Coordinates of C-alpha atoms and ligand atoms in Angstrom, one line a residue:
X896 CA 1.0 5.6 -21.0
X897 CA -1.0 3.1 -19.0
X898 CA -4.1 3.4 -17.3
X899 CA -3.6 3.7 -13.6
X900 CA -6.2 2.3 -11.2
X901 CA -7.3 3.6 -8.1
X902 CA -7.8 -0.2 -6.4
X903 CA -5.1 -3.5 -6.8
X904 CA -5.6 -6.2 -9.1
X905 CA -7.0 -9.3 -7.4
X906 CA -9.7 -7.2 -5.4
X907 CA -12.4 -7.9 -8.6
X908 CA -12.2 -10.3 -12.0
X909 CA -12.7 -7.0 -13.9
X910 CA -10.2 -4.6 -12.1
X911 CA -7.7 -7.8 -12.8
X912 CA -8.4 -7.8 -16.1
X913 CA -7.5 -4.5 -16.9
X914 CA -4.1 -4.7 -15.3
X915 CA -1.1 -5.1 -17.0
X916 CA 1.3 -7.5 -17.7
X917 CA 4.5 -8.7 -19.4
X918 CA 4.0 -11.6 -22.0
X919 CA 6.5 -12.9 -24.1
X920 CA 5.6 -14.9 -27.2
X921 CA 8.6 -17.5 -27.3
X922 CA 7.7 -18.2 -30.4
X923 CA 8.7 -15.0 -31.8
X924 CA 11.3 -14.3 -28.9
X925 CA 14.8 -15.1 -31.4
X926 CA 17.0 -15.4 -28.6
X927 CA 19.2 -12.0 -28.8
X928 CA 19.5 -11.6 -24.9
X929 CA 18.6 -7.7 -25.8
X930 CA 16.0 -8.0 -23.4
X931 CA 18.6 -9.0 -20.5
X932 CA 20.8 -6.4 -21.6
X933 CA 18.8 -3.3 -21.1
X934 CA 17.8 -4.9 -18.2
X935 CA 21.2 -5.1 -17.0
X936 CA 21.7 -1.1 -18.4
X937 CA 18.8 0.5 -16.2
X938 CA 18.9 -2.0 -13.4
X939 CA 22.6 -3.1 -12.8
X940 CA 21.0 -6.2 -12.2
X941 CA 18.9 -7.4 -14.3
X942 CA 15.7 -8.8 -13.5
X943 CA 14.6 -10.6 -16.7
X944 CA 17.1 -13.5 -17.5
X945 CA 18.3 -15.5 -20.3
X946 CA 18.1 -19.3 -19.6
X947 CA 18.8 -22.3 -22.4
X948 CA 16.4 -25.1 -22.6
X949 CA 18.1 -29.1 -23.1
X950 CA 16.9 -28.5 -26.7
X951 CA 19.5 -25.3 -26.8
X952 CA 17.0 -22.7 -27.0
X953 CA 18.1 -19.7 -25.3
X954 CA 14.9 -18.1 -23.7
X955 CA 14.4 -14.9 -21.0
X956 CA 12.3 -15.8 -18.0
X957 CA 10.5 -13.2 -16.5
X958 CA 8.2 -12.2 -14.3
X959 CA 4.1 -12.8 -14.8
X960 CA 2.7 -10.5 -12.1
X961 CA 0.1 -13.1 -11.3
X962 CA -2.9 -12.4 -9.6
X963 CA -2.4 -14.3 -6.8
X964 CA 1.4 -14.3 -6.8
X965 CA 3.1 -17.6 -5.0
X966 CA 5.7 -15.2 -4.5
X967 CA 3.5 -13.3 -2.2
X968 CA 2.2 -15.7 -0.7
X969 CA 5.6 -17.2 0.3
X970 CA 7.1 -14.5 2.1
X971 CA 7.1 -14.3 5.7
X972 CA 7.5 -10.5 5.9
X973 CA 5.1 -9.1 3.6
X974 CA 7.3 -7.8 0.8
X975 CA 6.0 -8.5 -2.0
X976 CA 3.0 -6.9 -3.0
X977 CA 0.9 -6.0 -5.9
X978 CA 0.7 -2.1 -7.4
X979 CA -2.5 -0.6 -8.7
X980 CA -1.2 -1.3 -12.0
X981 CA -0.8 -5.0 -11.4
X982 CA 2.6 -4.9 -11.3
X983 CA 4.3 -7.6 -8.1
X984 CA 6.4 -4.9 -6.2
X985 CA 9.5 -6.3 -4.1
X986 CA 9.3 -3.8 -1.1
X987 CA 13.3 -4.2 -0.7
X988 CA 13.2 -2.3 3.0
X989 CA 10.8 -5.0 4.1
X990 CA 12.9 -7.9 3.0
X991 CA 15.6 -9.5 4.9
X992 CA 17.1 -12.1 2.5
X993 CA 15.4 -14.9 5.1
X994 CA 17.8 -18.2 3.9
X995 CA 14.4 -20.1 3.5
X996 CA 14.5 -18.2 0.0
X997 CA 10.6 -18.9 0.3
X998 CA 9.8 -16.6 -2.7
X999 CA 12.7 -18.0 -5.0
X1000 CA 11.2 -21.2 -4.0
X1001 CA 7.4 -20.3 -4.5
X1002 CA 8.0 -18.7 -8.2
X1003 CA 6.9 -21.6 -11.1
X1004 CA 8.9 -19.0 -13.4
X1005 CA 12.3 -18.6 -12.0
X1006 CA 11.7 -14.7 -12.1
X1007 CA 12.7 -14.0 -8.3
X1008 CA 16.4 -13.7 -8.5
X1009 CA 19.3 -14.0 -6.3
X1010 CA 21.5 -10.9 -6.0
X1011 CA 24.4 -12.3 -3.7
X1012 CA 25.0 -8.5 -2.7
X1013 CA 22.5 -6.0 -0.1
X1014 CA 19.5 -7.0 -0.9
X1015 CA 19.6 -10.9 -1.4
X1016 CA 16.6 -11.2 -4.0
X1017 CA 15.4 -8.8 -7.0
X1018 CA 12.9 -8.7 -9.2
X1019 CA 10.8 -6.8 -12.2
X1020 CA 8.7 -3.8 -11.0
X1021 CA 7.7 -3.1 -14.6
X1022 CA 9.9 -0.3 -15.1
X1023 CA 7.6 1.1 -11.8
X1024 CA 9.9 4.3 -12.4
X1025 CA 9.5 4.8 -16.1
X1026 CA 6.0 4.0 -15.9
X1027 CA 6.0 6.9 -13.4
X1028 CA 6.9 9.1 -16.2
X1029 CA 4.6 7.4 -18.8
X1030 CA 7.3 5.1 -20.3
X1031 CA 6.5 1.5 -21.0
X1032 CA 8.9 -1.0 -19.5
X1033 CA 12.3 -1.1 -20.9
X1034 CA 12.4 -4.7 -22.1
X1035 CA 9.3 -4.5 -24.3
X1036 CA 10.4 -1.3 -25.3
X1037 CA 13.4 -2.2 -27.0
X1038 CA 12.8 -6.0 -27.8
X1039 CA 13.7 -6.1 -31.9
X1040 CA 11.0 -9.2 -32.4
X1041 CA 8.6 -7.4 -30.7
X1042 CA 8.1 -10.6 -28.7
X1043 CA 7.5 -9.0 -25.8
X1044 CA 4.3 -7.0 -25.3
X1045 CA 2.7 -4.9 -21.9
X1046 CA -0.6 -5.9 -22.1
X1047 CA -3.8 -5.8 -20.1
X1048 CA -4.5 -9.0 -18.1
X1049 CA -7.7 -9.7 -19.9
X1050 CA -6.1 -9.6 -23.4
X1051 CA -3.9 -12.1 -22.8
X1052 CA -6.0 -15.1 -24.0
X1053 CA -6.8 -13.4 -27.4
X1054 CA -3.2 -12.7 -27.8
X1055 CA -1.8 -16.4 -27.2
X1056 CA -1.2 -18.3 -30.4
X1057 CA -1.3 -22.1 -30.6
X1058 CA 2.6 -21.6 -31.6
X1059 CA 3.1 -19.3 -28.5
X1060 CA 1.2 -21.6 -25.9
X1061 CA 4.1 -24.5 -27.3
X1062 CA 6.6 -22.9 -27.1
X1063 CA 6.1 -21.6 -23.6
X1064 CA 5.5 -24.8 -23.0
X1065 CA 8.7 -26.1 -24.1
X1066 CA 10.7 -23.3 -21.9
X1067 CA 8.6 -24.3 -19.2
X1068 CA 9.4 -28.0 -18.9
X1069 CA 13.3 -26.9 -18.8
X1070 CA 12.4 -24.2 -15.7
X1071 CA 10.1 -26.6 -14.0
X1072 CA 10.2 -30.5 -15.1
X1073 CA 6.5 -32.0 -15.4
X1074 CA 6.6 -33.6 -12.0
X1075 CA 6.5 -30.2 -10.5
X1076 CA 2.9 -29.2 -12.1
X1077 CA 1.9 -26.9 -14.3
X1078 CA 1.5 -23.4 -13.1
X1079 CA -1.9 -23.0 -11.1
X1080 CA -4.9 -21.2 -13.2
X1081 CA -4.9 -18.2 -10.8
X1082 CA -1.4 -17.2 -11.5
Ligands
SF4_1699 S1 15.0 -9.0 -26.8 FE1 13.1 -10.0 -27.6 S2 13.9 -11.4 -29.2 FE2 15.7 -10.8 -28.0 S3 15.8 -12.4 -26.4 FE3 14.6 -10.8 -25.5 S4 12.4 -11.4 -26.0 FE4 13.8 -12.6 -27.3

C-alpha cells in the first residue's frame, strides 16, 4: 500500500515529491481501452477516457493530480481539492455543476469529465476507496502493458523515456492544439 502523509502535497517541494501519481507511458500504452473499462466496472462512469489522436492513435486521458491543479484553481466553490496522498479530490456535495464548466475548462488534459446526470462533472480520485483498503488504483492495476504506473511525484522524471515524452507529446497536440501552450511546469 502507499505511504500516507500526515500534510497535502503542494505545502513543501519534498512532501510533493513523495506523493503519488498516475503516469501513463503512451508509448507502451497499446490502445486496448482496458483501462476505460474497469473504469467504467467500479465507477459506472468512468473517469479515465479513451480519445483517438488525427494520426488514429487511440490513447486514455487521465488525470495528473498536479501540484497546483488549474482545476482547483478554477472552481468557484472550492470543490476540488488535494488529499494527503496527492490525489485531486472532486468534493461532489460542494459542486453545483456551475454552466461556466470553469474546471472542464481549466484542465490542459481533458480529465474533468462531463456526466450529463446528478452530479454534472466527475473525475479520478485514485481509487480513494481502494486505496482506503490498501489497493492500488484499478486502472494501473489491471492495465496488460503495464503502461500505467502509481508512482511518487519525484520519480516521475527518472521514469520518462525519450519515447514516452514523444509520445505524450503527440496525444497532447490532439487534446490541446500548440496555440493553447504547453502545460505549465507546476502542474
Ligand atoms: S489498459 Fe493499458 S494498454 Fe490498454 S489502453 Fe489503457 S493504458 Fe493503454
Amino acid at each position: 500500500m502507499s505511504k500516507t502523509h500526515a500534510a497535502p502535497c503542494g505545502l513543501s517541494a519534498a512532501m510533493a515529491d513523495e506523493c503519488r501519481t498516475l503516469y501513463i507511458d503512451y508509448s507502451v500504452c497499446i490502445g486496448c481501452e482496458t483501462c476505460e473499462a474497469v473504469c467504467r466496472f467500479v465507477y459506472e462512469r468512468p473517469r479515465i477516457q479513451m480519445t483517438c489522436t488525427i494520426e488514429g492513435i487511440a490513447a486514455p486521458l487521465y488525470c495528473r493530480h498536479c501540484d497546483n491543479p488549474k482545476c482547483a484553481n478554477a472552481c468557484p466553490r472550492g470543490a476540488l481539492t488535494k488529499d494527503a496522498q496527492g490525489a485531486v479530490i472532486l468534493q461532489q456535495m460542494l459542486c453545483r455543476g456551475c454552466e461556466t464548466r470553469n474546471c472542464v475548462v481549466a484542465c490542459p488534459y481533458s480529465a474533468m469529465l462531463l456526466t450529463g446526470t446528478g452530479v454534472a462533472v466527475t473525475k479520478c480520485d485514485m481509487c480513494i476507496t481502494r486505496r482506503a483498503v490498501g489497493l492500488g488504483p484499478a486502472c494501473a492495476e489491471t492495465c496488460p502493458a503495464g503502461a500505467i504506473l502509481y508512482v511518487e511525484r519525484g520519480r516521475l522524471a527518472e521514469i520518462i523515456t525519450p519515447e514516452a515524452a514523444e509520445a505524450e507529446a503527440r496525444v497532447l497536440a490532439h487534446v490541446r492544439p500548440p496555440l493553447r501552450g504547453k502545460p505549465s511546469k507546476d502542474e
